[in-house]
GROMACS .gro file of C-alpha atoms in nm:
model
  475
    1ALA     CA    1   0.000   0.000   0.000
    2ASP     CA    2   0.126   0.348  -0.085
    3ALA     CA    3   0.147   0.593   0.203
    4GLY     CA    4   0.093   0.963   0.143
    5ALA     CA    5  -0.058   1.284   0.274
    6ASN     CA    6  -0.210   1.581   0.097
    7PHE     CA    7   0.059   1.847   0.062
    8SER     CA    8  -0.116   2.181   0.047
    9PRO     CA    9   0.098   2.420  -0.158
   10HIS     CA   10  -0.062   2.729   0.000
   11ALA     CA   11   0.163   2.727   0.307
   12GLY     CA   12   0.484   2.931   0.325
   13ALA     CA   13   0.574   3.058  -0.020
   14PRO     CA   14   0.270   2.927  -0.214
   15TYR     CA   15   0.337   2.686  -0.498
   16VAL     CA   16   0.712   2.695  -0.433
   17GLY     CA   17   0.753   2.429  -0.164
   18ASP     CA   18   1.050   2.309   0.039
   19ALA     CA   19   1.297   2.037  -0.057
   20ASN     CA   20   1.267   1.853   0.274
   21LYS     CA   21   0.891   1.807   0.235
   22TYR     CA   22   0.845   1.762  -0.138
   23ILE     CA   23   1.165   1.569  -0.217
   24THR     CA   24   1.361   1.434   0.083
   25VAL     CA   25   1.071   1.269   0.267
   26PHE     CA   26   1.004   1.049  -0.037
   27ARG     CA   27   1.369   0.969  -0.105
   28GLN     CA   28   1.404   0.854   0.255
   29GLU     CA   29   1.070   0.670   0.232
   30GLY     CA   30   0.908   0.862   0.513
   31MET     CA   31   0.613   0.839   0.273
   32THR     CA   32   0.590   0.663  -0.061
   33MET     CA   33   0.310   0.836  -0.255
   34PRO     CA   34   0.348   1.209  -0.328
   35TRP     CA   35   0.012   1.381  -0.320
   36GLY     CA   36  -0.068   1.746  -0.395
   37GLU     CA   37  -0.351   1.971  -0.503
   38ASP     CA   38  -0.426   2.240  -0.761
   39TYR     CA   39  -0.632   2.503  -0.582
   40ILE     CA   40  -0.409   2.747  -0.770
   41TRP     CA   41  -0.713   2.929  -0.910
   42GLN     CA   42  -0.789   3.050  -0.558
   43ILE     CA   43  -0.483   3.270  -0.511
   44PRO     CA   44  -0.330   3.545  -0.730
   45VAL     CA   45   0.000   3.385  -0.831
   46GLY     CA   46   0.134   3.473  -1.174
   47SER     CA   47   0.000   3.179  -1.372
   48GLN     CA   48  -0.175   2.848  -1.311
   49GLN     CA   49   0.120   2.694  -1.497
   50MET     CA   50   0.310   2.734  -1.169
   51ASN     CA   51   0.111   2.443  -1.026
   52PHE     CA   52   0.332   2.192  -1.208
   53LEU     CA   53   0.636   2.298  -1.007
   54GLN     CA   54   0.508   2.090  -0.714
   55THR     CA   55   0.447   1.786  -0.938
   56ASP     CA   56   0.801   1.817  -1.076
   57MET     CA   57   0.933   1.830  -0.718
   58PHE     CA   58   0.742   1.513  -0.636
   59ARG     CA   59   0.893   1.352  -0.945
   60ALA     CA   60   1.237   1.446  -0.812
   61GLY     CA   61   1.144   1.283  -0.481
   62LEU     CA   62   1.077   0.952  -0.656
   63ARG     CA   63   1.389   0.970  -0.872
   64TYR     CA   64   1.587   0.692  -0.704
   65GLY     CA   65   1.293   0.483  -0.583
   66PRO     CA   66   1.104   0.190  -0.737
   67PRO     CA   67   0.963   0.280  -1.081
   68THR     CA   68   0.616   0.166  -0.972
   69ARG     CA   69   0.574   0.457  -0.728
   70ALA     CA   70   0.290   0.689  -0.826
   71ILE     CA   71   0.217   1.060  -0.782
   72GLN     CA   72  -0.142   1.146  -0.691
   73MET     CA   73  -0.273   1.492  -0.775
   74TYR     CA   74  -0.602   1.658  -0.695
   75VAL     CA   75  -0.733   1.807  -1.019
   76MET     CA   76  -1.016   2.017  -0.882
   77PRO     CA   77  -1.325   2.059  -1.103
   78HIS     CA   78  -1.506   2.258  -0.834
   79TRP     CA   79  -1.759   2.514  -0.948
   80PRO     CA   80  -1.805   2.792  -0.855
   81GLY     CA   81  -1.429   2.829  -0.862
   82ASN     CA   82  -1.264   2.660  -1.156
   83THR     CA   83  -1.349   2.684  -1.527
   84LEU     CA   84  -1.368   2.420  -1.798
   85ALA     CA   85  -1.047   2.546  -1.959
   86GLY     CA   86  -0.874   2.572  -1.621
   87TRP     CA   87  -0.956   2.212  -1.534
   88ARG     CA   88  -0.841   2.079  -1.871
   89ARG     CA   89  -0.507   2.262  -1.850
   90GLN     CA   90  -0.441   2.120  -1.504
   91PHE     CA   91  -0.550   1.769  -1.607
   92TYR     CA   92  -0.310   1.747  -1.900
   93GLY     CA   93  -0.042   1.948  -1.720
   94VAL     CA   94  -0.009   1.716  -1.418
   95LEU     CA   95  -0.006   1.413  -1.648
   96GLY     CA   96   0.283   1.577  -1.832
   97SER     CA   97   0.468   1.627  -1.502
   98GLY     CA   98   0.436   1.266  -1.390
   99ALA     CA   99   0.104   1.221  -1.207
  100ARG     CA  100  -0.050   0.876  -1.241
  101ILE     CA  101  -0.344   0.906  -1.001
  102ILE     CA  102  -0.608   1.174  -1.066
  103ASN     CA  103  -0.829   1.267  -0.769
  104LEU     CA  104  -1.141   1.479  -0.829
  105PHE     CA  105  -1.208   1.520  -0.454
  106GLU     CA  106  -1.567   1.646  -0.411
  107PHE     CA  107  -1.727   1.553  -0.742
  108ARG     CA  108  -2.096   1.614  -0.679
  109PRO     CA  109  -2.335   1.910  -0.673
  110VAL     CA  110  -2.391   2.133  -0.374
  111GLN     CA  111  -2.709   1.948  -0.273
  112ALA     CA  112  -2.507   1.631  -0.204
  113ALA     CA  113  -2.168   1.774  -0.105
  114TYR     CA  114  -2.038   1.742   0.251
  115THR     CA  115  -1.782   2.026   0.225
  116GLU     CA  116  -1.775   2.375   0.080
  117ASN     CA  117  -1.631   2.221  -0.237
  118HIS     CA  118  -1.876   2.098  -0.498
  119VAL     CA  119  -1.940   2.080  -0.872
  120SER     CA  120  -2.265   2.258  -0.948
  121LEU     CA  121  -2.211   2.319  -1.319
  122PRO     CA  122  -2.342   2.046  -1.555
  123GLU     CA  123  -2.089   2.140  -1.823
  124MET     CA  124  -1.804   2.060  -1.581
  125PHE     CA  125  -1.923   1.701  -1.544
  126LEU     CA  126  -1.916   1.673  -1.923
  127GLU     CA  127  -1.565   1.823  -1.939
  128VAL     CA  128  -1.433   1.576  -1.683
  129ARG     CA  129  -1.601   1.286  -1.862
  130LYS     CA  130  -1.436   1.400  -2.186
  131GLY     CA  131  -1.092   1.417  -2.023
  132LEU     CA  132  -1.121   1.075  -1.861
  133PHE     CA  133  -1.246   0.925  -2.188
  134GLU     CA  134  -0.940   1.065  -2.366
  135LEU     CA  135  -0.715   0.931  -2.089
  136GLY     CA  136  -0.847   0.584  -2.166
  137GLY     CA  137  -0.674   0.601  -2.503
  138PHE     CA  138  -0.325   0.643  -2.356
  139GLU     CA  139  -0.344   0.545  -1.990
  140ASP     CA  140  -0.113   0.248  -2.047
  141ILE     CA  141   0.164   0.495  -2.133
  142VAL     CA  142   0.089   0.701  -1.821
  143GLN     CA  143   0.085   0.400  -1.588
  144ASP     CA  144   0.376   0.203  -1.738
  145GLY     CA  145   0.586   0.493  -1.866
  146HIS     CA  146   0.780   0.782  -1.716
  147VAL     CA  147   0.840   1.149  -1.789
  148ARG     CA  148   1.165   1.174  -1.981
  149TRP     CA  149   1.436   1.338  -1.772
  150GLY     CA  150   1.552   1.668  -1.917
  151ASP     CA  151   1.887   1.842  -1.950
  152VAL     CA  152   1.798   2.163  -1.763
  153ALA     CA  153   1.732   2.184  -1.389
  154LEU     CA  154   1.613   2.420  -1.115
  155TRP     CA  155   1.790   2.396  -0.778
  156TYR     CA  156   1.629   2.311  -0.442
  157SER     CA  157   1.801   2.212  -0.119
  158GLN     CA  158   1.754   2.146   0.251
  159THR     CA  159   2.022   2.406   0.321
  160GLY     CA  160   1.797   2.660   0.156
  161ASP     CA  161   1.500   2.535   0.360
  162ILE     CA  162   1.689   2.579   0.688
  163TRP     CA  163   1.759   2.944   0.617
  164GLY     CA  164   1.415   3.019   0.474
  165ASN     CA  165   1.544   3.087   0.124
  166PRO     CA  166   1.209   3.075  -0.062
  167HIS     CA  167   1.098   3.370   0.151
  168PRO     CA  168   1.044   3.652   0.067
  169ARG     CA  169   1.149   3.577  -0.292
  170GLY     CA  170   0.920   3.281  -0.355
  171ALA     CA  171   0.735   3.470  -0.628
  172ALA     CA  172   1.063   3.509  -0.816
  173LYS     CA  173   1.139   3.137  -0.795
  174ARG     CA  174   0.803   3.015  -0.924
  175SER     CA  175   0.806   3.288  -1.191
  176LEU     CA  176   1.151   3.171  -1.300
  177TYR     CA  177   1.014   2.817  -1.328
  178VAL     CA  178   0.753   2.937  -1.579
  179ALA     CA  179   1.006   3.152  -1.768
  180ILE     CA  180   1.235   2.850  -1.810
  181ARG     CA  181   0.944   2.634  -1.930
  182HIS     CA  182   0.876   2.902  -2.192
  183GLN     CA  183   1.225   2.832  -2.332
  184GLN     CA  184   1.080   2.497  -2.449
  185VAL     CA  185   1.340   2.294  -2.261
  186PRO     CA  186   1.238   1.999  -2.042
  187LEU     CA  187   1.292   2.109  -1.681
  188ASP     CA  188   1.368   1.893  -1.377
  189ILE     CA  189   1.419   1.970  -1.010
  190VAL     CA  190   1.753   1.876  -0.851
  191ASP     CA  191   1.884   1.911  -0.497
  192GLU     CA  192   2.206   1.873  -0.300
  193GLU     CA  193   2.180   1.493  -0.298
  194ASP     CA  194   2.174   1.496  -0.678
  195ALA     CA  195   2.487   1.711  -0.684
  196LEU     CA  196   2.671   1.481  -0.442
  197LYS     CA  197   2.560   1.167  -0.630
  198GLY     CA  198   2.696   1.306  -0.957
  199THR     CA  199   2.351   1.329  -1.118
  200LEU     CA  200   2.430   1.684  -1.233
  201LYS     CA  201   2.650   1.538  -1.508
  202THR     CA  202   2.331   1.455  -1.704
  203TYR     CA  203   2.238   1.825  -1.722
  204HIS     CA  204   2.361   2.105  -1.947
  205ALA     CA  205   2.223   2.399  -1.744
  206LEU     CA  206   2.127   2.471  -1.383
  207TYR     CA  207   1.925   2.764  -1.246
  208LEU     CA  208   1.998   2.872  -0.888
  209THR     CA  209   1.794   3.108  -0.669
  210ASP     CA  210   1.872   2.991  -0.313
  211SER     CA  211   2.099   3.216  -0.109
  212ASN     CA  212   2.238   2.925   0.095
  213VAL     CA  213   2.418   2.631  -0.067
  214SER     CA  214   2.627   2.386   0.136
  215THR     CA  215   3.001   2.385   0.082
  216ALA     CA  216   2.997   2.023  -0.034
  217ALA     CA  217   2.723   2.092  -0.291
  218SER     CA  218   2.901   2.412  -0.401
  219LYS     CA  219   3.216   2.213  -0.478
  220ALA     CA  220   3.011   1.960  -0.674
  221ILE     CA  221   2.846   2.239  -0.875
  222ALA     CA  222   3.187   2.397  -0.942
  223ALA     CA  223   3.324   2.065  -1.069
  224TRP     CA  224   3.018   2.024  -1.291
  225VAL     CA  225   3.065   2.373  -1.440
  226ALA     CA  226   3.435   2.308  -1.497
  227ASP     CA  227   3.332   2.000  -1.694
  228GLY     CA  228   3.105   2.205  -1.923
  229GLY     CA  229   2.795   2.293  -1.722
  230ARG     CA  230   2.620   2.628  -1.736
  231LEU     CA  231   2.505   2.791  -1.412
  232PHE     CA  232   2.253   3.079  -1.405
  233ALA     CA  233   2.215   3.249  -1.064
  234THR     CA  234   1.981   3.528  -0.957
  235ALA     CA  235   2.011   3.797  -0.686
  236GLY     CA  236   2.183   3.663  -0.375
  237ALA     CA  237   2.204   3.305  -0.504
  238GLY     CA  238   2.485   3.096  -0.357
  239MET     CA  239   2.633   3.378  -0.155
  240PHE     CA  240   2.619   3.190   0.178
  241ASP     CA  241   2.687   2.836   0.297
  242GLU     CA  242   2.509   2.601   0.540
  243TYR     CA  243   2.629   2.811   0.837
  244ASN     CA  244   2.512   3.134   0.670
  245ALA     CA  245   2.876   3.234   0.633
  246PRO     CA  246   3.010   3.376   0.305
  247ASN     CA  247   3.033   3.095   0.050
  248THR     CA  248   3.375   3.151  -0.105
  249VAL     CA  249   3.341   2.850  -0.336
  250MET     CA  250   3.027   2.986  -0.502
  251ARG     CA  251   3.147   3.345  -0.501
  252GLU     CA  252   3.464   3.245  -0.682
  253LEU     CA  253   3.266   3.024  -0.922
  254LEU     CA  254   3.025   3.307  -1.006
  255GLY     CA  255   3.303   3.564  -1.008
  256VAL     CA  256   3.121   3.811  -0.782
  257ASP     CA  257   3.140   3.906  -0.416
  258GLN     CA  258   2.813   4.028  -0.264
  259GLN     CA  259   2.834   4.343  -0.052
  260SER     CA  260   2.465   4.372   0.036
  261LEU     CA  261   2.120   4.243  -0.061
  262GLU     CA  262   1.859   4.516  -0.078
  263ASP     CA  263   1.484   4.446  -0.082
  264SER     CA  264   1.236   4.713  -0.187
  265GLY     CA  265   0.968   4.827   0.056
  266LEU     CA  266   0.697   4.641  -0.139
  267VAL     CA  267   0.710   4.267  -0.080
  268ILE     CA  268   0.605   4.092  -0.399
  269GLN     CA  269   0.426   3.792  -0.253
  270PHE     CA  270   0.168   3.735  -0.528
  271GLU     CA  271   0.237   3.835  -0.886
  272LYS     CA  272  -0.118   3.927  -0.985
  273GLN     CA  273  -0.176   4.114  -0.661
  274ASP     CA  274   0.154   4.294  -0.609
  275LEU     CA  275   0.344   4.328  -0.938
  276PRO     CA  276   0.096   4.573  -1.098
  277PHE     CA  277   0.165   4.818  -0.813
  278ALA     CA  278   0.542   4.764  -0.804
  279LYS     CA  279   0.765   5.050  -0.917
  280PRO     CA  280   1.107   4.984  -1.065
  281VAL     CA  281   1.379   4.999  -0.800
  282ALA     CA  282   1.650   5.022  -1.066
  283GLN     CA  283   1.716   4.985  -1.436
  284VAL     CA  284   1.973   4.757  -1.597
  285THR     CA  285   2.144   4.813  -1.930
  286TRP     CA  286   2.230   4.471  -2.066
  287ASN     CA  287   2.417   4.387  -2.384
  288GLY     CA  288   2.263   4.061  -2.499
  289GLY     CA  289   2.282   3.881  -2.829
  290ALA     CA  290   2.006   4.100  -2.976
  291GLY     CA  291   2.182   4.422  -2.881
  292GLU     CA  292   2.143   4.659  -2.588
  293ARG     CA  293   1.840   4.603  -2.364
  294LYS     CA  294   1.690   4.818  -2.091
  295LEU     CA  295   1.546   4.606  -1.811
  296ASP     CA  296   1.341   4.744  -1.521
  297VAL     CA  297   1.418   4.576  -1.189
  298TYR     CA  298   1.165   4.487  -0.918
  299GLY     CA  299   1.191   4.363  -0.561
  300THR     CA  300   1.555   4.282  -0.484
  301ILE     CA  301   1.901   4.404  -0.584
  302SER     CA  302   2.229   4.232  -0.504
  303LYS     CA  303   2.514   4.480  -0.472
  304VAL     CA  304   2.829   4.300  -0.585
  305LYS     CA  305   3.185   4.361  -0.686
  306LEU     CA  306   3.402   4.131  -0.894
  307PHE     CA  307   3.547   3.848  -0.685
  308GLN     CA  308   3.919   3.849  -0.629
  309PRO     CA  309   4.062   3.545  -0.446
  310GLU     CA  310   4.282   3.631  -0.150
  311GLY     CA  311   4.646   3.649  -0.250
  312ASP     CA  312   4.563   3.607  -0.618
  313LYS     CA  313   4.743   3.876  -0.814
  314MET     CA  314   4.588   3.776  -1.145
  315LYS     CA  315   4.288   3.972  -1.268
  316THR     CA  316   3.948   3.806  -1.255
  317THR     CA  317   3.810   3.653  -1.575
  318THR     CA  318   3.458   3.773  -1.498
  319GLN     CA  319   3.303   3.994  -1.765
  320ILE     CA  320   3.036   4.255  -1.696
  321GLN     CA  321   2.757   4.235  -1.954
  322GLY     CA  322   2.501   4.448  -1.773
  323LYS     CA  323   2.520   4.746  -1.539
  324PHE     CA  324   2.294   4.939  -1.306
  325ALA     CA  325   2.261   5.313  -1.355
  326ASP     CA  326   2.545   5.374  -1.105
  327GLY     CA  327   2.777   5.156  -1.312
  328SER     CA  328   2.786   4.863  -1.069
  329PRO     CA  329   2.764   4.505  -1.205
  330ALA     CA  330   2.412   4.380  -1.282
  331VAL     CA  331   2.483   4.088  -1.518
  332THR     CA  332   2.816   3.910  -1.517
  333VAL     CA  333   2.946   3.609  -1.711
  334ARG     CA  334   3.248   3.401  -1.621
  335ARG     CA  335   3.420   3.124  -1.814
  336TYR     CA  336   3.512   2.850  -1.569
  337GLY     CA  337   3.690   2.551  -1.713
  338LYS     CA  338   3.479   2.419  -2.001
  339GLY     CA  339   3.162   2.582  -1.866
  340LEU     CA  340   3.033   2.923  -1.773
  341THR     CA  341   2.838   3.100  -1.502
  342THR     CA  342   2.594   3.388  -1.533
  343TYR     CA  343   2.502   3.603  -1.234
  344CYS     CA  344   2.204   3.841  -1.238
  345ALA     CA  345   2.218   4.084  -0.948
  346PHE     CA  346   1.839   4.119  -0.962
  347LEU     CA  347   1.531   3.900  -1.017
  348PRO     CA  348   1.486   3.870  -1.395
  349SER     CA  349   1.172   3.657  -1.361
  350LEU     CA  350   0.980   3.947  -1.203
  351THR     CA  351   1.096   4.166  -1.490
  352TYR     CA  352   0.971   3.893  -1.724
  353PHE     CA  353   0.623   3.882  -1.567
  354LYS     CA  354   0.571   4.255  -1.500
  355PRO     CA  355   0.422   4.367  -1.839
  356ALA     CA  356   0.207   4.052  -1.858
  357ILE     CA  357   0.005   4.132  -1.543
  358PRO     CA  358  -0.259   4.405  -1.592
  359LEU     CA  359  -0.369   4.644  -1.319
  360ARG     CA  360  -0.704   4.483  -1.237
  361PRO     CA  361  -0.892   4.384  -0.921
  362VAL     CA  362  -0.784   4.044  -0.793
  363ASP     CA  363  -1.124   3.877  -0.816
  364ARG     CA  364  -1.192   3.505  -0.782
  365GLY     CA  365  -1.464   3.476  -1.043
  366SER     CA  366  -1.547   3.147  -1.214
  367THR     CA  367  -1.501   3.264  -1.573
  368ASP     CA  368  -1.193   3.263  -1.794
  369ASP     CA  369  -1.182   3.644  -1.802
  370ALA     CA  370  -1.166   3.670  -1.421
  371MET     CA  371  -0.828   3.782  -1.283
  372ALA     CA  372  -0.797   3.452  -1.095
  373HIS     CA  373  -0.800   3.269  -1.429
  374LEU     CA  374  -0.602   3.523  -1.634
  375ILE     CA  375  -0.335   3.359  -1.849
  376PRO     CA  376  -0.047   3.609  -1.888
  377THR     CA  377   0.113   3.624  -2.232
  378ALA     CA  378   0.276   3.968  -2.286
  379PHE     CA  379   0.611   3.891  -2.121
  380ASP     CA  380   0.922   4.111  -2.128
  381ALA     CA  381   1.132   4.018  -2.433
  382GLY     CA  382   1.461   4.133  -2.281
  383ALA     CA  383   1.417   3.926  -1.965
  384ASP     CA  384   1.311   3.633  -2.184
  385GLU     CA  385   1.638   3.657  -2.377
  386LEU     CA  386   1.845   3.690  -2.060
  387ILE     CA  387   1.684   3.393  -1.883
  388GLY     CA  388   1.718   3.184  -2.197
  389SER     CA  389   2.079   3.284  -2.269
  390VAL     CA  390   2.230   2.972  -2.110
  391VAL     CA  391   1.998   2.731  -2.295
  392ALA     CA  392   1.952   2.909  -2.629
  393ASP     CA  393   2.173   2.667  -2.824
  394LEU     CA  394   2.071   2.345  -2.650
  395PRO     CA  395   1.904   2.079  -2.868
  396ARG     CA  396   1.536   2.016  -2.796
  397ALA     CA  397   1.354   1.689  -2.852
  398VAL     CA  398   1.023   1.874  -2.892
  399VAL     CA  399   0.973   2.229  -3.023
  400CYS     CA  400   0.633   2.396  -3.072
  401SER     CA  401   0.585   2.677  -3.322
  402GLU     CA  402   0.401   2.867  -3.045
  403LYS     CA  403   0.652   2.888  -2.759
  404LEU     CA  404   0.381   2.931  -2.495
  405VAL     CA  405   0.255   2.579  -2.564
  406GLN     CA  406   0.400   2.352  -2.298
  407ALA     CA  407   0.510   2.007  -2.416
  408SER     CA  408   0.636   1.710  -2.216
  409ILE     CA  409   0.749   1.360  -2.317
  410LEU     CA  410   0.639   1.038  -2.149
  411ASP     CA  411   0.813   0.722  -2.268
  412GLY     CA  412   0.637   0.389  -2.224
  413PRO     CA  413   0.693   0.033  -2.341
  414LYS     CA  414   0.398   0.060  -2.580
  415GLY     CA  415   0.434   0.417  -2.701
  416VAL     CA  416   0.523   0.779  -2.639
  417LEU     CA  417   0.289   1.048  -2.506
  418ILE     CA  418   0.339   1.423  -2.561
  419PRO     CA  419   0.087   1.624  -2.353
  420LEU     CA  420   0.035   1.976  -2.491
  421VAL     CA  421  -0.097   2.260  -2.273
  422ASN     CA  422  -0.176   2.591  -2.442
  423TRP     CA  423  -0.071   2.895  -2.235
  424SER     CA  424  -0.091   3.138  -2.528
  425ALA     CA  425  -0.356   3.404  -2.589
  426GLY     CA  426  -0.599   3.166  -2.761
  427PRO     CA  427  -0.645   2.858  -2.978
  428VAL     CA  428  -0.352   2.783  -3.209
  429LYS     CA  429  -0.443   2.687  -3.563
  430GLY     CA  430  -0.182   2.489  -3.753
  431LEU     CA  431   0.048   2.435  -3.454
  432LYS     CA  432   0.369   2.269  -3.567
  433VAL     CA  433   0.531   2.028  -3.322
  434THR     CA  434   0.880   1.932  -3.435
  435LEU     CA  435   1.029   1.612  -3.296
  436THR     CA  436   1.401   1.533  -3.308
  437GLY     CA  437   1.519   1.178  -3.251
  438LYS     CA  438   1.350   0.841  -3.272
  439PHE     CA  439   0.977   0.831  -3.209
  440PRO     CA  440   0.710   0.575  -3.306
  441GLY     CA  441   0.566   0.649  -3.650
  442LYS     CA  442   0.188   0.654  -3.602
  443ALA     CA  443   0.054   0.975  -3.445
  444THR     CA  444  -0.297   1.044  -3.317
  445LEU     CA  445  -0.453   1.315  -3.102
  446ALA     CA  446  -0.617   1.211  -2.775
  447GLY     CA  447  -0.894   1.465  -2.837
  448GLY     CA  448  -0.976   1.308  -3.173
  449GLY     CA  449  -0.856   1.595  -3.395
  450LYS     CA  450  -0.654   1.558  -3.712
  451VAL     CA  451  -0.275   1.553  -3.708
  452ALA     CA  452  -0.059   1.568  -4.022
  453VAL     CA  453   0.283   1.402  -4.016
  454ALA     CA  454   0.575   1.507  -4.235
  455ALA     CA  455   0.940   1.405  -4.238
  456ASP     CA  456   1.213   1.672  -4.245
  457ASN     CA  457   1.558   1.504  -4.255
  458ASP     CA  458   1.614   1.372  -3.901
  459LYS     CA  459   1.304   1.552  -3.773
  460THR     CA  460   0.933   1.475  -3.773
  461VAL     CA  461   0.689   1.766  -3.801
  462LEU     CA  462   0.336   1.721  -3.670
  463THR     CA  463   0.074   1.981  -3.762
  464LEU     CA  464  -0.247   2.012  -3.563
  465ASP     CA  465  -0.499   2.256  -3.417
  466LEU     CA  466  -0.476   2.308  -3.041
  467ASP     CA  467  -0.748   2.471  -2.833
  468VAL     CA  468  -0.677   2.440  -2.459
  469ALA     CA  469  -0.491   2.112  -2.406
  470ASP     CA  470  -0.450   1.777  -2.578
  471ALA     CA  471  -0.196   1.498  -2.617
  472ILE     CA  472  -0.010   1.347  -2.910
  473VAL     CA  473  -0.008   0.968  -2.887
  474LEU     CA  474   0.273   0.795  -3.079
  475ARG     CA  475   0.260   0.419  -3.119
   0.00000   0.00000   0.00000
C-alpha cells in the first residue's frame, strides 16, 4: 500500500515548496506516494502553470525509488471556482509532469456535497467525462511509462530550507520556473543529494535562486561547471553556505562578491496582486545577443563587486555584460573551465512577468476572463532573452511553433505520449510540433482531432490545431 498525505501548496511561499517536504521525505521513504492539489485558481500567483512545479518536485522525490511509485494529484473541477479550460489545462499538465493518479475530490453538486467544495455546473461534469475518456486512449503509457528526464534543472536544497530561502522571494522562484518552461526545454528539479551523487552530469544547465548552498554541494556544482555545465544564478544566489557564512566557493565560481542584498519596501508575494503596483527599483542596461536592452528591476538588488581570491594577483576573468545606472555590475558572465556562469544581481523573472500582469482587481470569479484565471502572455522580451541565454543553443527533442505551448514527453513500453498545454492568448491553428530523434511512427490526437505528419531530414513535423490542451499519442 502506498502511504501519502495531501501536501497543500498554500503554506509558506505558495506553490514553491520546500525540498525537505516535497523531495527528501520520499527519497528517505518517510512516505511513498506524493500527493498534492491544484487550488491554484484560488490565489493570485502569476499563472496556473506554476502548479506543475510541485508535481516536478514530487517527481524528483521519486527519482531513485522503485519505478512503480505513483504521484497522486487533486485536479479540482469545483464550481463555482474553476473553469472548464482551467480544469483541462491542469489535467493534462499534471499528467505531463508525472502524475498517475487523478483525484477529483468532491465531485458532486452542492445538494449532495459534505464540504464547501462541490461541482454545481453540468458542463463541468461533461468536461471531466471527456478528459477521462481521452485518458483511456493512452493510460497504459501514463501507468507504465515515465516522464523523460531533461537536461535543464532548477535547484532546491535542505540548506535553503533551513535558512528560509524561498521567503520573501518565492514569487521570483516560481516565476523563474515558468520563464524556463517558456524556453521549451524539459525542466527537472535537482537538490544537494543529486549534486553529491553526480547526477548533475546529465544536465547542461542549472538555475539557482537559493541564497544558501552547502560547501559540499558548491564544490560539486563547481566541478560540474568546470566539466562544461552552465550555471545561471539570480540575486543573492549561492552567496552563503550552510552556516550562513560567506560561500567563497560559489562566489569564486560566479566571479562576484556580494556586498549587500537590498529588498524594496513592497514585498512581492503574489504576482497578480503585487506586481501591478510595483515601481522599478533600478534599471539595468544589458548587452545581450540582440543588442542593448533596458530592463526594469523589481523587488531585490544584489550589490556585488568582482570576486578576487585572496592572495591572487591575477585579474578576474569575470566579464560585466550588464550594469545598473550607477555603473555597478548587474549581469556578469564568467568562463570556468569548459563551462560558464551567469550572475544576475536582480530577479529577472519578475521583470519577465511585469508587463504581462494588468492592473485589475484580484477577483476570484469562475469565468476565464476573471483575474484569478487570467493567463499572462505579454512577457518582457529582454528578460526572456536573458533567462534563456544559457539554454539558447541546447538541442530540444520537442519544439512547438508557439513557444507558450507547454510540451512534455512520457516514454512507455507501448508508445510515447506528448501532452500539450496551451498557455498562449488563444487557440492555435496549424500548430507545428517538431520532434528530433527516434519516435514511433503513427501519431494520433487524444482529443480526436486531425494531425498531419511530415518528415524533415532527421526531424518529424506534426501539424495540428490546439485549443486548450490535448496529447499526441505515438505508437
